């Protein structure tokens, strides 16, 4: 089954990666956000409790980037609804963009079944605009073990967008810059 016909898979994979990363990661004692987000906000930032979201223009990228930085707190239903509304605003712009999931500083966000369901339902509803607008995906994950597991998940799901999984923000930026150069 193609990625486009099962948009819930991306939401489920992201939730699994978050959970796995929190299981093997220790508490951060240094600033892991350095270099991940450095663009000028176009929308946001939105602090959704469990994550901070910002839609940014970066001088090093020809297209905007949605940056989702995982935080060390539990999600509420309102947090999840707010985060999904923010991404819906990005999609309503009807412009190509990339996404960076910076998951280097997280602990388990304790998403409930209801919250996971909200994300899965939203992803199903937004499958067409996501496929049309999302140009590439980058995951920043601290643990080499979780990065390896994430690579397996991505190989299985085969998203239409090029996907980067690593721990270095500069490499993620270079990946997005190179993909945009190819796609423009």
JSON list of N, CA and C in Angstrom, two decimals, residues 79-128:
[
{"chain": "A", "resi": 79, "resn": "UNK", "atom": "N", "xyz": [-3.23, 20.98, 23.65]},
{"chain": "A", "resi": 79, "resn": "UNK", "atom": "CA", "xyz": [-1.91, 21.13, 23.04]},
{"chain": "A", "resi": 79, "resn": "UNK", "atom": "C", "xyz": [-1.87, 20.47, 21.66]},
{"chain": "A", "resi": 80, "resn": "UNK", "atom": "N", "xyz": [-2.36, 19.25, 21.59]},
{"chain": "A", "resi": 80, "resn": "UNK", "atom": "CA", "xyz": [-2.35, 18.50, 20.33]},
{"chain": "A", "resi": 80, "resn": "UNK", "atom": "C", "xyz": [-3.24, 19.20, 19.30]},
{"chain": "A", "resi": 81, "resn": "UNK", "atom": "N", "xyz": [-4.41, 19.61, 19.71]},
{"chain": "A", "resi": 81, "resn": "UNK", "atom": "CA", "xyz": [-5.33, 20.32, 18.80]},
{"chain": "A", "resi": 81, "resn": "UNK", "atom": "C", "xyz": [-4.69, 21.61, 18.30]},
{"chain": "A", "resi": 82, "resn": "UNK", "atom": "N", "xyz": [-4.02, 22.34, 19.20]},
{"chain": "A", "resi": 82, "resn": "UNK", "atom": "CA", "xyz": [-3.35, 23.58, 18.81]},
{"chain": "A", "resi": 82, "resn": "UNK", "atom": "C", "xyz": [-2.21, 23.33, 17.82]},
{"chain": "A", "resi": 83, "resn": "UNK", "atom": "N", "xyz": [-1.42, 22.28, 18.06]},
{"chain": "A", "resi": 83, "resn": "UNK", "atom": "CA", "xyz": [-0.32, 21.95, 17.16]},
{"chain": "A", "resi": 83, "resn": "UNK", "atom": "C", "xyz": [-0.84, 21.57, 15.77]},
{"chain": "A", "resi": 84, "resn": "UNK", "atom": "N", "xyz": [-1.90, 20.77, 15.73]},
{"chain": "A", "resi": 84, "resn": "UNK", "atom": "CA", "xyz": [-2.48, 20.37, 14.45]},
{"chain": "A", "resi": 84, "resn": "UNK", "atom": "C", "xyz": [-3.08, 21.57, 13.72]},
{"chain": "A", "resi": 85, "resn": "UNK", "atom": "N", "xyz": [-3.69, 22.48, 14.46]},
{"chain": "A", "resi": 85, "resn": "UNK", "atom": "CA", "xyz": [-4.23, 23.71, 13.85]},
{"chain": "A", "resi": 85, "resn": "UNK", "atom": "C", "xyz": [-3.10, 24.55, 13.26]},
{"chain": "A", "resi": 86, "resn": "UNK", "atom": "N", "xyz": [-1.97, 24.61, 13.95]},
{"chain": "A", "resi": 86, "resn": "UNK", "atom": "CA", "xyz": [-0.82, 25.35, 13.45]},
{"chain": "A", "resi": 86, "resn": "UNK", "atom": "C", "xyz": [-0.34, 24.77, 12.12]},
{"chain": "A", "resi": 87, "resn": "UNK", "atom": "N", "xyz": [-0.20, 23.45, 12.06]},
{"chain": "A", "resi": 87, "resn": "UNK", "atom": "CA", "xyz": [0.26, 22.82, 10.82]},
{"chain": "A", "resi": 87, "resn": "UNK", "atom": "C", "xyz": [-0.79, 23.00, 9.72]},
{"chain": "A", "resi": 88, "resn": "UNK", "atom": "N", "xyz": [-2.07, 23.00, 10.09]},
{"chain": "A", "resi": 88, "resn": "UNK", "atom": "CA", "xyz": [-3.12, 23.27, 9.09]},
{"chain": "A", "resi": 88, "resn": "UNK", "atom": "C", "xyz": [-2.96, 24.66, 8.50]},
{"chain": "A", "resi": 89, "resn": "UNK", "atom": "N", "xyz": [-2.57, 25.64, 9.32]},
{"chain": "A", "resi": 89, "resn": "UNK", "atom": "CA", "xyz": [-2.31, 27.00, 8.81]},
{"chain": "A", "resi": 89, "resn": "UNK", "atom": "C", "xyz": [-1.17, 26.97, 7.79]},
{"chain": "A", "resi": 90, "resn": "UNK", "atom": "N", "xyz": [-0.15, 26.20, 8.07]},
{"chain": "A", "resi": 90, "resn": "UNK", "atom": "CA", "xyz": [0.96, 26.06, 7.13]},
{"chain": "A", "resi": 90, "resn": "UNK", "atom": "C", "xyz": [0.45, 25.48, 5.81]},
{"chain": "A", "resi": 91, "resn": "UNK", "atom": "N", "xyz": [-0.37, 24.45, 5.88]},
{"chain": "A", "resi": 91, "resn": "UNK", "atom": "CA", "xyz": [-0.89, 23.81, 4.67]},
{"chain": "A", "resi": 91, "resn": "UNK", "atom": "C", "xyz": [-1.81, 24.74, 3.88]},
{"chain": "A", "resi": 92, "resn": "UNK", "atom": "N", "xyz": [-2.55, 25.60, 4.57]},
{"chain": "A", "resi": 92, "resn": "UNK", "atom": "CA", "xyz": [-3.44, 26.53, 3.87]},
{"chain": "A", "resi": 92, "resn": "UNK", "atom": "C", "xyz": [-2.66, 27.56, 3.06]},
{"chain": "A", "resi": 93, "resn": "UNK", "atom": "N", "xyz": [-1.39, 27.72, 3.29]},
{"chain": "A", "resi": 93, "resn": "UNK", "atom": "CA", "xyz": [-0.56, 28.63, 2.50]},
{"chain": "A", "resi": 93, "resn": "UNK", "atom": "C", "xyz": [-0.36, 28.08, 1.08]},
{"chain": "A", "resi": 94, "resn": "UNK", "atom": "N", "xyz": [-0.53, 26.77, 0.92]},
{"chain": "A", "resi": 94, "resn": "UNK", "atom": "CA", "xyz": [-0.41, 26.09, -0.39]},
{"chain": "A", "resi": 94, "resn": "UNK", "atom": "C", "xyz": [0.94, 26.38, -1.06]},
{"chain": "A", "resi": 95, "resn": "UNK", "atom": "N", "xyz": [2.00, 26.25, -0.26]},
{"chain": "A", "resi": 95, "resn": "UNK", "atom": "CA", "xyz": [3.35, 26.48, -0.75]},
{"chain": "A", "resi": 95, "resn": "UNK", "atom": "C", "xyz": [4.24, 25.28, -0.35]},
{"chain": "A", "resi": 96, "resn": "UNK", "atom": "N", "xyz": [5.19, 24.94, -1.18]},
{"chain": "A", "resi": 96, "resn": "UNK", "atom": "CA", "xyz": [6.11, 23.86, -0.82]},
{"chain": "A", "resi": 96, "resn": "UNK", "atom": "C", "xyz": [6.93, 24.24, 0.42]},
{"chain": "A", "resi": 97, "resn": "UNK", "atom": "N", "xyz": [7.24, 23.25, 1.23]},
{"chain": "A", "resi": 97, "resn": "UNK", "atom": "CA", "xyz": [8.05, 23.45, 2.43]},
{"chain": "A", "resi": 97, "resn": "UNK", "atom": "C", "xyz": [8.67, 22.13, 2.84]},
{"chain": "A", "resi": 98, "resn": "UNK", "atom": "N", "xyz": [9.62, 22.22, 3.76]},
{"chain": "A", "resi": 98, "resn": "UNK", "atom": "CA", "xyz": [10.18, 21.00, 4.37]},
{"chain": "A", "resi": 98, "resn": "UNK", "atom": "C", "xyz": [9.80, 21.00, 5.83]},
{"chain": "A", "resi": 99, "resn": "UNK", "atom": "N", "xyz": [10.04, 19.88, 6.48]},
{"chain": "A", "resi": 99, "resn": "UNK", "atom": "CA", "xyz": [9.78, 19.81, 7.92]},
{"chain": "A", "resi": 99, "resn": "UNK", "atom": "C", "xyz": [11.01, 19.24, 8.61]},
{"chain": "A", "resi": 100, "resn": "UNK", "atom": "N", "xyz": [11.30, 19.81, 9.76]},
{"chain": "A", "resi": 100, "resn": "UNK", "atom": "CA", "xyz": [12.39, 19.33, 10.62]},
{"chain": "A", "resi": 100, "resn": "UNK", "atom": "C", "xyz": [11.77, 18.97, 11.96]},
{"chain": "A", "resi": 101, "resn": "UNK", "atom": "N", "xyz": [11.87, 17.69, 12.33]},
{"chain": "A", "resi": 101, "resn": "UNK", "atom": "CA", "xyz": [11.46, 17.22, 13.65]},
{"chain": "A", "resi": 101, "resn": "UNK", "atom": "C", "xyz": [12.72, 17.11, 14.50]},
{"chain": "A", "resi": 102, "resn": "UNK", "atom": "N", "xyz": [12.88, 18.03, 15.44]},
{"chain": "A", "resi": 102, "resn": "UNK", "atom": "CA", "xyz": [14.03, 17.99, 16.33]},
{"chain": "A", "resi": 102, "resn": "UNK", "atom": "C", "xyz": [13.60, 17.29, 17.61]},
{"chain": "A", "resi": 103, "resn": "UNK", "atom": "N", "xyz": [13.98, 16.02, 17.73]},
{"chain": "A", "resi": 103, "resn": "UNK", "atom": "CA", "xyz": [13.55, 15.19, 18.84]},
{"chain": "A", "resi": 103, "resn": "UNK", "atom": "C", "xyz": [14.70, 14.87, 19.79]},
{"chain": "A", "resi": 104, "resn": "UNK", "atom": "N", "xyz": [15.75, 15.70, 19.76]},
{"chain": "A", "resi": 104, "resn": "UNK", "atom": "CA", "xyz": [16.94, 15.41, 20.55]},
{"chain": "A", "resi": 104, "resn": "UNK", "atom": "C", "xyz": [16.77, 15.64, 22.04]},
{"chain": "A", "resi": 105, "resn": "UNK", "atom": "N", "xyz": [15.82, 16.42, 22.48]},
{"chain": "A", "resi": 105, "resn": "UNK", "atom": "CA", "xyz": [15.73, 16.76, 23.90]},
{"chain": "A", "resi": 105, "resn": "UNK", "atom": "C", "xyz": [14.50, 16.19, 24.58]},
{"chain": "A", "resi": 106, "resn": "UNK", "atom": "N", "xyz": [13.91, 15.17, 24.03]},
{"chain": "A", "resi": 106, "resn": "UNK", "atom": "CA", "xyz": [12.61, 14.74, 24.54]},
{"chain": "A", "resi": 106, "resn": "UNK", "atom": "C", "xyz": [12.69, 13.65, 25.59]},
{"chain": "A", "resi": 107, "resn": "UNK", "atom": "N", "xyz": [11.61, 13.59, 26.34]},
{"chain": "A", "resi": 107, "resn": "UNK", "atom": "CA", "xyz": [11.26, 12.43, 27.13]},
{"chain": "A", "resi": 107, "resn": "UNK", "atom": "C", "xyz": [9.88, 12.03, 26.62]},
{"chain": "A", "resi": 108, "resn": "UNK", "atom": "N", "xyz": [9.38, 10.95, 27.09]},
{"chain": "A", "resi": 108, "resn": "UNK", "atom": "CA", "xyz": [8.09, 10.46, 26.60]},
{"chain": "A", "resi": 108, "resn": "UNK", "atom": "C", "xyz": [7.01, 11.53, 26.75]},
{"chain": "A", "resi": 109, "resn": "UNK", "atom": "N", "xyz": [6.37, 11.94, 25.66]},
{"chain": "A", "resi": 109, "resn": "UNK", "atom": "CA", "xyz": [5.37, 12.99, 25.75]},
{"chain": "A", "resi": 109, "resn": "UNK", "atom": "C", "xyz": [4.03, 12.51, 26.28]},
{"chain": "A", "resi": 110, "resn": "UNK", "atom": "N", "xyz": [3.91, 11.26, 26.63]},
{"chain": "A", "resi": 110, "resn": "UNK", "atom": "CA", "xyz": [2.70, 10.67, 27.19]},
{"chain": "A", "resi": 110, "resn": "UNK", "atom": "C", "xyz": [1.44, 11.03, 26.40]},
{"chain": "A", "resi": 111, "resn": "UNK", "atom": "N", "xyz": [1.48, 10.76, 25.10]},
{"chain": "A", "resi": 111, "resn": "UNK", "atom": "CA", "xyz": [0.30, 10.98, 24.28]},
{"chain": "A", "resi": 111, "resn": "UNK", "atom": "C", "xyz": [-0.73, 9.90, 24.60]},
{"chain": "A", "resi": 112, "resn": "UNK", "atom": "N", "xyz": [-1.95, 10.33, 24.81]},
{"chain": "A", "resi": 112, "resn": "UNK", "atom": "CA", "xyz": [-3.02, 9.39, 25.08]},
{"chain": "A", "resi": 112, "resn": "UNK", "atom": "C", "xyz": [-3.52, 8.79, 23.76]},
{"chain": "A", "resi": 113, "resn": "UNK", "atom": "N", "xyz": [-4.34, 7.75, 23.88]},
{"chain": "A", "resi": 113, "resn": "UNK", "atom": "CA", "xyz": [-4.94, 7.17, 22.68]},
{"chain": "A", "resi": 113, "resn": "UNK", "atom": "C", "xyz": [-5.76, 8.21, 21.94]},
{"chain": "A", "resi": 114, "resn": "UNK", "atom": "N", "xyz": [-6.47, 9.03, 22.68]},
{"chain": "A", "resi": 114, "resn": "UNK", "atom": "CA", "xyz": [-7.27, 10.08, 22.06]},
{"chain": "A", "resi": 114, "resn": "UNK", "atom": "C", "xyz": [-6.38, 11.04, 21.28]},
{"chain": "A", "resi": 115, "resn": "UNK", "atom": "N", "xyz": [-5.26, 11.44, 21.87]},
{"chain": "A", "resi": 115, "resn": "UNK", "atom": "CA", "xyz": [-4.35, 12.38, 21.21]},
{"chain": "A", "resi": 115, "resn": "UNK", "atom": "C", "xyz": [-3.73, 11.75, 19.97]},
{"chain": "A", "resi": 116, "resn": "UNK", "atom": "N", "xyz": [-3.31, 10.49, 20.07]},
{"chain": "A", "resi": 116, "resn": "UNK", "atom": "CA", "xyz": [-2.80, 9.79, 18.89]},
{"chain": "A", "resi": 116, "resn": "UNK", "atom": "C", "xyz": [-3.87, 9.70, 17.80]},
{"chain": "A", "resi": 117, "resn": "UNK", "atom": "N", "xyz": [-5.09, 9.43, 18.23]},
{"chain": "A", "resi": 117, "resn": "UNK", "atom": "CA", "xyz": [-6.20, 9.36, 17.28]},
{"chain": "A", "resi": 117, "resn": "UNK", "atom": "C", "xyz": [-6.45, 10.69, 16.58]},
{"chain": "A", "resi": 118, "resn": "UNK", "atom": "N", "xyz": [-6.32, 11.79, 17.33]},
{"chain": "A", "resi": 118, "resn": "UNK", "atom": "CA", "xyz": [-6.47, 13.12, 16.73]},
{"chain": "A", "resi": 118, "resn": "UNK", "atom": "C", "xyz": [-5.43, 13.31, 15.62]},
{"chain": "A", "resi": 119, "resn": "UNK", "atom": "N", "xyz": [-4.19, 12.91, 15.90]},
{"chain": "A", "resi": 119, "resn": "UNK", "atom": "CA", "xyz": [-3.13, 13.05, 14.92]},
{"chain": "A", "resi": 119, "resn": "UNK", "atom": "C", "xyz": [-3.34, 12.17, 13.70]},
{"chain": "A", "resi": 120, "resn": "UNK", "atom": "N", "xyz": [-3.74, 10.94, 13.92]},
{"chain": "A", "resi": 120, "resn": "UNK", "atom": "CA", "xyz": [-3.98, 10.01, 12.82]},
{"chain": "A", "resi": 120, "resn": "UNK", "atom": "C", "xyz": [-5.14, 10.51, 11.96]},
{"chain": "A", "resi": 121, "resn": "UNK", "atom": "N", "xyz": [-6.24, 10.94, 12.58]},
{"chain": "A", "resi": 121, "resn": "UNK", "atom": "CA", "xyz": [-7.39, 11.45, 11.83]},
{"chain": "A", "resi": 121, "resn": "UNK", "atom": "C", "xyz": [-7.00, 12.69, 11.02]},
{"chain": "A", "resi": 122, "resn": "UNK", "atom": "N", "xyz": [-6.24, 13.59, 11.65]},
{"chain": "A", "resi": 122, "resn": "UNK", "atom": "CA", "xyz": [-5.79, 14.79, 10.96]},
{"chain": "A", "resi": 122, "resn": "UNK", "atom": "C", "xyz": [-4.94, 14.42, 9.76]},
{"chain": "A", "resi": 123, "resn": "UNK", "atom": "N", "xyz": [-4.00, 13.49, 9.93]},
{"chain": "A", "resi": 123, "resn": "UNK", "atom": "CA", "xyz": [-3.11, 13.09, 8.84]},
{"chain": "A", "resi": 123, "resn": "UNK", "atom": "C", "xyz": [-3.91, 12.49, 7.68]},
{"chain": "A", "resi": 124, "resn": "UNK", "atom": "N", "xyz": [-4.93, 11.72, 7.98]},
{"chain": "A", "resi": 124, "resn": "UNK", "atom": "CA", "xyz": [-5.78, 11.16, 6.92]},
{"chain": "A", "resi": 124, "resn": "UNK", "atom": "C", "xyz": [-6.47, 12.28, 6.15]},
{"chain": "A", "resi": 125, "resn": "UNK", "atom": "N", "xyz": [-7.00, 13.25, 6.87]},
{"chain": "A", "resi": 125, "resn": "UNK", "atom": "CA", "xyz": [-7.72, 14.36, 6.23]},
{"chain": "A", "resi": 125, "resn": "UNK", "atom": "C", "xyz": [-6.79, 15.24, 5.41]},
{"chain": "A", "resi": 126, "resn": "UNK", "atom": "N", "xyz": [-5.55, 15.35, 5.81]},
{"chain": "A", "resi": 126, "resn": "UNK", "atom": "CA", "xyz": [-4.60, 16.26, 5.16]},
{"chain": "A", "resi": 126, "resn": "UNK", "atom": "C", "xyz": [-3.65, 15.55, 4.20]},
{"chain": "A", "resi": 127, "resn": "UNK", "atom": "N", "xyz": [-3.92, 14.32, 3.84]},
{"chain": "A", "resi": 127, "resn": "UNK", "atom": "CA", "xyz": [-3.00, 13.54, 3.01]},
{"chain": "A", "resi": 127, "resn": "UNK", "atom": "C", "xyz": [-2.68, 14.25, 1.69]},
{"chain": "A", "resi": 128, "resn": "UNK", "atom": "N", "xyz": [-3.66, 14.75, 0.99]},
{"chain": "A", "resi": 128, "resn": "UNK", "atom": "CA", "xyz": [-3.41, 15.37, -0.32]},
{"chain": "A", "resi": 128, "resn": "UNK", "atom": "C", "xyz": [-2.54, 16.62, -0.20]}
]
